[in-house]
CSV table of C-alpha atoms in Angstrom, one decimal:
chain,number,residue,atom,x,y,z
W,1,MET,CA,-31.4,87.3,-84.4
W,2,ARG,CA,-29.7,86.8,-80.6
W,3,PRO,CA,-32.2,87.2,-78.3
W,4,ARG,CA,-31.2,89.1,-74.9
W,5,THR,CA,-31.9,85.8,-72.4
W,6,SER,CA,-34.0,85.8,-68.8
W,7,GLY,CA,-32.6,83.8,-65.2
W,8,THR,CA,-33.8,84.0,-61.7
W,9,ALA,CA,-31.7,86.3,-59.4
W,10,GLY,CA,-28.2,85.7,-58.6
W,11,THR,CA,-27.4,83.7,-61.7
W,12,LYS,CA,-26.1,86.1,-64.9
W,13,PRO,CA,-27.5,85.1,-68.2
W,14,PRO,CA,-26.1,85.8,-71.6
W,15,VAL,CA,-26.9,89.1,-73.2
W,16,LEU,CA,-26.8,88.8,-77.1
W,17,ASP,CA,-27.3,90.9,-79.2
W,18,PRO,CA,-28.1,90.5,-83.1
W,19,VAL,CA,-24.9,89.9,-85.4
W,20,ARG,CA,-26.2,92.2,-88.4
W,21,LEU,CA,-23.8,91.9,-91.6
W,22,GLN,CA,-25.2,94.4,-94.4
W,23,GLY,CA,-22.7,95.1,-97.8
W,24,LEU,CA,-21.9,91.8,-98.4
W,25,THR,CA,-19.9,90.6,-101.5
W,26,PRO,CA,-19.7,86.8,-102.8
W,27,GLY,CA,-16.1,84.9,-102.2
W,28,ALA,CA,-13.9,83.0,-104.0
W,29,ASP,CA,-11.8,81.2,-102.7
W,30,VAL,CA,-9.9,81.7,-99.5
W,31,PRO,CA,-5.8,82.4,-99.8
W,32,VAL,CA,-3.6,80.7,-97.0
W,33,GLY,CA,-3.9,83.4,-93.5
W,34,SER,CA,-5.8,85.3,-95.6
W,35,HIS,CA,-8.5,88.5,-94.1
W,36,GLN,CA,-11.7,88.1,-95.5
W,37,GLU,CA,-14.2,91.6,-94.6
W,38,ALA,CA,-18.2,91.6,-95.2
W,39,VAL,CA,-18.0,88.7,-97.4
W,40,ALA,CA,-20.4,85.6,-97.8
W,41,TYR,CA,-20.0,82.1,-98.5
W,42,ASN,CA,-22.9,79.8,-99.8
W,43,GLY,CA,-22.3,75.9,-100.3
W,44,ASP,CA,-18.4,76.1,-100.5
W,45,SER,CA,-16.5,73.8,-100.0
W,46,PHE,CA,-13.2,75.3,-97.4
W,47,ALA,CA,-12.0,71.1,-97.0
W,48,GLY,CA,-8.0,70.1,-96.6
W,49,LEU,CA,-7.4,74.0,-97.1
W,50,GLU,CA,-5.0,76.1,-95.0
W,51,LEU,CA,-6.6,78.2,-92.9
W,52,ARG,CA,-4.0,78.7,-90.5
W,53,GLY,CA,-4.3,82.2,-88.5
W,54,ALA,CA,-7.0,83.1,-91.2
W,55,VAL,CA,-9.7,85.7,-90.2
W,56,PHE,CA,-12.8,86.2,-91.4
W,57,SER,CA,-14.3,89.9,-89.8
W,58,GLU,CA,-18.5,90.2,-90.6
W,59,CYS,CA,-18.8,87.8,-92.8
W,60,SER,CA,-21.5,84.8,-93.5
W,61,LEU,CA,-20.9,81.9,-94.5
W,62,THR,CA,-23.2,79.7,-95.0
W,63,GLY,CA,-23.9,75.0,-95.3
W,64,VAL,CA,-20.0,75.6,-95.3
W,65,SER,CA,-17.9,72.5,-95.6
W,66,LEU,CA,-15.3,72.8,-93.3
W,67,ASP,CA,-14.1,69.3,-93.1
W,68,ASN,CA,-10.3,68.8,-92.1
W,69,ALA,CA,-9.7,71.9,-93.3
W,70,ASP,CA,-6.7,73.6,-90.7
W,71,LEU,CA,-8.2,76.7,-88.7
W,72,THR,CA,-5.5,76.1,-86.3
W,73,ALA,CA,-5.8,80.4,-84.7
W,74,ALA,CA,-8.6,81.0,-86.8
W,75,ARG,CA,-10.9,84.0,-85.6
W,76,PHE,CA,-14.5,84.7,-86.7
W,77,LEU,CA,-15.6,88.3,-85.8
W,78,GLU,CA,-19.0,89.8,-85.7
W,79,SER,CA,-20.3,87.0,-88.2
W,80,THR,CA,-23.0,84.5,-88.8
W,81,LEU,CA,-22.2,80.9,-89.6
W,82,GLU,CA,-25.1,78.5,-90.3
W,83,ASN,CA,-25.2,74.8,-91.5
W,84,LEU,CA,-21.6,74.1,-91.7
W,85,TYR,CA,-20.7,71.1,-92.4
W,86,ALA,CA,-17.5,68.9,-90.6
W,87,PRO,CA,-17.0,65.5,-90.0
W,88,VAL,CA,-14.1,66.6,-87.9
W,89,LEU,CA,-13.2,70.3,-87.4
W,90,ARG,CA,-9.4,71.1,-86.4
W,91,ALA,CA,-9.5,74.8,-85.6
W,92,ALA,CA,-7.5,75.0,-81.6
W,93,ARG,CA,-6.7,78.3,-80.2
W,94,SER,CA,-9.5,79.7,-82.3
W,95,THR,CA,-11.6,83.4,-81.4
W,96,PHE,CA,-15.0,83.2,-81.7
W,97,ARG,CA,-16.5,87.3,-81.2
W,98,ASP,CA,-20.0,87.9,-81.9
W,99,VAL,CA,-20.9,84.8,-83.8
W,100,GLU,CA,-24.5,82.9,-84.2
W,101,ILE,CA,-23.4,79.7,-85.1
W,102,SER,CA,-27.5,77.5,-86.4
W,103,ASN,CA,-28.2,74.4,-87.2
W,104,PRO,CA,-23.9,73.2,-87.4
W,105,ARG,CA,-23.0,69.2,-88.1
W,106,LEU,CA,-19.5,68.4,-86.5
W,107,GLY,CA,-18.5,65.5,-85.6
W,108,SER,CA,-15.3,65.5,-83.9
W,109,ALA,CA,-14.8,69.4,-83.3
W,110,GLU,CA,-11.6,70.7,-82.1
W,111,LEU,CA,-12.1,73.9,-81.0
W,112,TYR,CA,-9.8,73.7,-77.2
W,113,GLY,CA,-7.3,76.6,-76.1
W,114,GLY,CA,-10.2,79.5,-77.8
W,115,ALA,CA,-11.4,82.3,-76.7
W,116,TRP,CA,-15.6,82.8,-77.2
W,117,ASN,CA,-16.9,85.9,-76.7
W,118,SER,CA,-20.6,86.6,-77.1
W,119,VAL,CA,-21.4,83.9,-79.0
W,120,ARG,CA,-24.3,81.8,-79.6
W,121,VAL,CA,-25.4,78.3,-80.7
W,122,ASP,CA,-28.7,77.4,-82.0
W,123,GLY,CA,-28.9,74.3,-82.6
W,124,GLY,CA,-27.8,71.4,-85.0
W,125,LYS,CA,-26.2,68.6,-84.0
W,126,LEU,CA,-22.5,68.2,-82.1
W,127,ASP,CA,-20.9,64.5,-82.0
W,128,PHE,CA,-18.5,65.8,-80.3
W,129,LEU,CA,-17.2,69.2,-78.8
W,130,ASN,CA,-14.0,69.9,-77.8
W,131,LEU,CA,-14.1,73.1,-75.2
W,132,ARG,CA,-10.6,72.3,-72.8
W,133,GLY,CA,-9.0,75.0,-71.8
W,134,CYS,CA,-10.5,77.5,-73.8
W,135,THR,CA,-12.1,80.6,-72.4
W,136,LEU,CA,-16.2,81.9,-72.6
W,137,THR,CA,-17.7,85.0,-71.6
W,138,ASN,CA,-21.3,86.0,-72.7
W,139,VAL,CA,-22.1,82.1,-74.4
W,140,LEU,CA,-24.9,80.5,-75.1
W,141,PHE,CA,-25.6,76.8,-76.5
W,142,SER,CA,-29.7,76.3,-77.5
W,143,ASN,CA,-31.9,72.9,-79.2
W,144,CYS,CA,-28.4,71.5,-79.2
W,145,ILE,CA,-27.8,67.7,-79.8
W,146,ILE,CA,-24.4,67.2,-78.2
W,147,GLY,CA,-22.8,63.8,-77.4
W,148,GLU,CA,-19.7,64.1,-75.6
W,149,LEU,CA,-18.7,67.9,-74.3
W,150,ASP,CA,-15.5,68.7,-73.0
W,151,LEU,CA,-14.9,71.7,-70.8
W,152,ASP,CA,-12.0,70.6,-68.8
W,153,GLY,CA,-10.2,73.4,-68.0
W,154,ALA,CA,-12.9,75.6,-69.0
W,155,ARG,CA,-13.3,78.7,-67.9
W,156,LEU,CA,-16.8,79.8,-68.1
W,157,ASN,CA,-18.9,83.1,-67.4
W,158,ARG,CA,-21.8,83.8,-68.4
W,159,VAL,CA,-22.1,80.8,-70.3
W,160,ALA,CA,-25.9,78.8,-70.5
W,161,PHE,CA,-26.8,75.7,-71.8
W,162,ARG,CA,-30.8,76.1,-73.1
W,163,ASN,CA,-33.1,72.9,-74.2
W,164,CYS,CA,-30.0,71.4,-75.3
W,165,ARG,CA,-29.1,67.2,-75.0
W,166,ILE,CA,-25.8,66.6,-73.5
W,167,ASP,CA,-25.3,62.8,-73.5
W,168,SER,CA,-21.6,62.9,-71.7
W,169,LEU,CA,-20.9,66.3,-69.7
W,170,LEU,CA,-16.3,66.3,-68.6
W,171,LEU,CA,-15.7,69.3,-66.7
W,172,GLY,CA,-12.3,68.5,-64.4
W,173,SER,CA,-9.9,70.1,-62.8
W,174,GLY,CA,-8.8,73.8,-63.5
W,175,GLY,CA,-11.5,75.1,-65.0
W,176,THR,CA,-13.9,77.3,-63.0
W,177,ALA,CA,-17.7,78.9,-63.2
W,178,VAL,CA,-19.6,81.7,-63.4
W,179,ASP,CA,-23.0,82.2,-63.8
W,180,ALA,CA,-22.9,79.1,-65.4
W,181,ASP,CA,-26.9,77.6,-65.9
W,182,LEU,CA,-27.4,73.9,-67.3
W,183,ARG,CA,-31.5,74.4,-66.8
W,184,GLY,CA,-33.6,73.1,-69.0
W,185,SER,CA,-30.5,70.8,-70.7
W,186,ALA,CA,-30.9,67.0,-69.7
W,187,PHE,CA,-26.9,65.1,-69.7
W,188,ARG,CA,-27.0,61.4,-69.4
W,189,SER,CA,-23.4,61.6,-67.3
W,190,ILE,CA,-21.2,64.0,-66.1
W,191,THR,CA,-17.4,62.7,-65.0
W,192,GLY,CA,-15.7,66.0,-63.0
W,193,LEU,CA,-18.8,66.4,-60.4
W,194,ALA,CA,-16.1,69.0,-58.1
W,195,GLY,CA,-16.1,70.6,-61.5
W,196,LEU,CA,-20.5,71.6,-61.6
W,197,LYS,CA,-18.5,74.7,-59.1
W,198,GLY,CA,-20.5,77.6,-60.8
W,199,PHE,CA,-23.3,75.7,-62.7
W,200,THR,CA,-26.9,76.2,-61.6
W,201,VAL,CA,-29.0,73.5,-62.1
W,202,ASP,CA,-32.6,72.8,-61.7
W,203,GLU,CA,-34.8,70.2,-59.4
W,204,GLU,CA,-35.1,67.8,-61.8
W,205,GLN,CA,-31.6,67.6,-62.1
W,206,LEU,CA,-30.5,67.6,-58.6
W,207,LEU,CA,-32.7,65.0,-58.8
W,208,LEU,CA,-30.7,62.8,-61.2
W,209,LEU,CA,-27.3,64.4,-59.6
W,210,ALA,CA,-28.5,63.1,-55.9
W,211,PRO,CA,-26.8,59.8,-56.9
W,212,LEU,CA,-23.5,60.9,-58.5
W,213,LEU,CA,-23.2,62.5,-55.7
W,214,ALA,CA,-23.8,60.5,-53.1
W,215,ASP,CA,-21.8,57.6,-54.4
W,216,GLN,CA,-19.0,60.0,-54.8
W,217,LEU,CA,-19.0,61.3,-51.4
W,218,GLY,CA,-19.3,57.6,-50.2
W,219,LEU,CA,-22.3,57.5,-48.5
W,220,ARG,CA,-24.6,55.3,-47.4
W,221,VAL,CA,-28.8,55.8,-48.7
W,222,GLU,CA,-31.1,53.6,-47.3
W,223,ALA,CA,-34.4,53.5,-46.5
């Protein structure tokens, strides 16, 4: 179930309703470019398959391997994705709309240039999450461990990271953020501090950012 999250005045949090799936039929092999609707996949392997442009609508994928499958421009709509596994996830320019992603185990997740709308990612470990140039609207990451998060050029609107650990955050230039919220998450390094415009941080995070901000501005801090 996806909760309706709360926030403080001035920051509009994501508003996420639960995805409810009914009447699913067991899945079989997925043909190239297919449109799958109301299908449940459990423990299947799509590793190495050509799935460019495939559509999964009102589907459930549980314990599915997507390692090195070509999911370029694929679309996941009103679906739940649980315990996905992929050392290499190739899903550039993909679309996620009204999707719940739970406990993924992803190595290099190449998701650049895509569109996410009303998505929750809860738990799991993502070594490298490439969202460069993506449009993210109404998205919540919670309880995730992310090694490197690339948001260079991404457009964020009502995006929150709750209780996440982000080792390296890359923001870069050309992106925008409206009601983006990092409060309650830990990060070790940030590249592209100017890209923090539009983000909300808490007091503890601001103290951690202070040396980085001083260095970028050329400030000397003396007792």
